[in-house]
C-alpha positions in Angstrom: 2.8 13.5 -12.0 3.4 9.9 -13.6 1.5 8.8 -16.2 -0.5 6.1 -14.3 -1.4 9.2 -11.8 -2.9 10.7 -14.6 -4.7 8.1 -15.8 -6.1 7.8 -12.2 -7.1 11.6 -12.8 -9.2 10.7 -16.0 -10.6 7.4 -14.3 -11.9 9.5 -11.4 -13.3 11.6 -13.5 -15.6 9.2 -15.3 -16.9 7.6 -12.2 -20.1 9.3 -12.2 -20.9 8.1 -15.4 -19.9 4.5 -14.3 -23.5 3.2 -15.5 -23.2 4.0 -19.0 -22.7 1.3 -21.6 -22.1 0.4 -25.3 -23.0 -3.3 -26.2 -21.1 -2.6 -29.5 -18.5 -1.2 -28.2 -17.6 -3.5 -24.6 -20.0 -6.3 -23.1 -18.9 -4.5 -20.0 -20.2 -1.0 -18.6 -17.8 2.3 -17.4 -18.0 1.0 -13.9 -16.7 -2.4 -14.6 -13.8 -1.0 -16.9 -12.6 1.7 -14.3 -13.2 -1.2 -11.3 -10.9 -3.5 -13.2 -8.6 -1.1 -13.9 -8.0 -0.4 -10.4 -8.3 -3.5 -9.5 -5.5 -4.7 -11.5 -2.9 -1.7 -10.1 -3.5 -3.2 -6.9 -3.1 -6.8 -7.6 0.4 -5.8 -9.7 1.7 -3.5 -6.4 0.8 -6.1 -4.0 2.1 -9.1 -6.1 5.4 -7.0 -6.8 5.8 -6.0 -2.7 5.2 -10.0 -2.3 8.0 -11.1 -4.7 11.1 -13.0 -4.2 13.6 -11.0 -7.0 15.9 -14.0 -6.7 12.7 -16.3 -8.1 12.0 -14.2 -11.2 12.0 -16.6 -14.7 12.2 -13.8 -17.6 11.0 -16.1 -20.9 10.6 -14.4 -24.5 6.9 -13.9 -25.2 6.6 -12.7 -29.0 2.9 -11.3 -27.7 5.1 -9.1 -24.8 7.3 -8.1 -28.0 4.5 -6.9 -29.7 2.2 -5.2 -26.9 5.2 -3.5 -25.4 6.5 -2.5 -28.7 3.4 -0.7 -29.5 1.9 0.3 -26.2 -1.6 -1.2 -27.3 -3.6 -4.4 -26.2 -5.7 -5.4 -29.0 -9.4 -4.7 -28.4 -11.1 -8.5 -27.5 -8.6 -10.7 -27.4 -7.0 -10.8 -23.8 -9.0 -12.0 -20.6 -8.8 -10.8 -17.7 -8.3 -13.4 -14.7 -10.7 -14.0 -12.4 -9.0 -12.7 -9.2 -9.1 -8.9 -11.3 -12.8 -9.0 -12.4 -15.7 -7.2 -10.6 -18.0 -9.5 -8.9 -20.0 -7.2 -7.0 -22.3 -4.1 -8.5 -20.6 -1.1 -8.8 -21.4 2.4 -7.6 -19.7 5.5 -7.5 -19.0 5.1 -3.7 -17.4 2.0 -3.8 -15.0 3.4 -7.3 -14.0 6.1 -4.7 -13.4 4.3 -1.9 -11.2 2.1 -4.1 -9.5 5.2 -6.1 -8.4 6.3 -2.9 -6.9 2.5 -2.6 -5.3 2.5 -5.6 -3.5 6.0 -4.7 -2.0 4.6 -1.9 -0.7 1.9 -4.0 0.6 3.8 -6.4 2.7 5.9 -3.8 3.8 2.2 -2.7 4.7 1.3 -6.2 7.6 3.9 -6.5 9.2 2.9 -3.5 9.2 -0.7 -4.5 13.0 -2.4 -5.4 14.1 -2.6 -9.1 14.2 -6.3 -8.8 10.5 -6.5 -7.8 8.3 -8.7 -10.5 5.0 -10.4 -10.5 3.7 -13.3 -13.0 1.5 -12.4 -15.6 -0.3 -14.6 -17.7 0.7 -14.1 -20.7 3.9 -12.2 -20.5 5.1 -14.0 -17.9 7.3 -12.7 -15.3 7.7 -8.8 -15.4 10.5 -7.1 -13.4 9.4 -3.2 -12.1 9.9 -1.7 -14.9 8.1 -3.8 -16.9 5.3 -3.9 -14.9 4.6 -0.1 -14.9 4.7 -0.2 -18.5 2.0 -2.7 -18.4 0.0 -1.0 -16.1 0.3 2.0 -18.5 -0.7 0.4 -21.3 -3.6 -1.4 -19.7 -4.7 1.1 -17.8 -4.8 3.4 -21.1 -6.5 0.5 -23.0 -9.1 0.7 -20.5 -9.6 4.2 -20.8 -9.9 4.2 -24.7 -12.7 1.9 -23.7 -14.5 4.1 -21.4 -13.9 6.7 -23.8 -15.3 5.0 -26.7 -18.6 3.9 -24.7 -18.8 7.4 -23.5 -18.4 9.1 -27.0 -22.4 9.6 -27.7 -23.0 10.7 -24.4 -20.1 13.7 -24.1 -21.5 17.1 -24.9 
């Protein structure tokens, strides 16, 4: 099982707690973080699948170097692009449906060619291997936030 598959299983186990929140940790509730994580996985996979590898323009990014070296996104520093911000009220049913779609996308991700890339708003163009690393770091980041929100409710 890949790390992303493990993370999907962990996100799935949190779906029934979608309405939990803790404003000391995040303005968003657990459901928002779960949906956002699924949306990012799906959007990145779609962008990779549609990319033309000959148009990839890699550039140096000190922020990317730091995030990829330490495997951690600093909390409260980044802003999600509108395309991956949940807009509708979340429910366990909609999260389950999105999870099913995301599992299919994860299988697609494994079949993409190594030259595939997507354009990250801060890191620039990321080829497939770096895109996968980003997805792991990003999903781990949101799982940590979710787990912190739920810390006082898990007994």
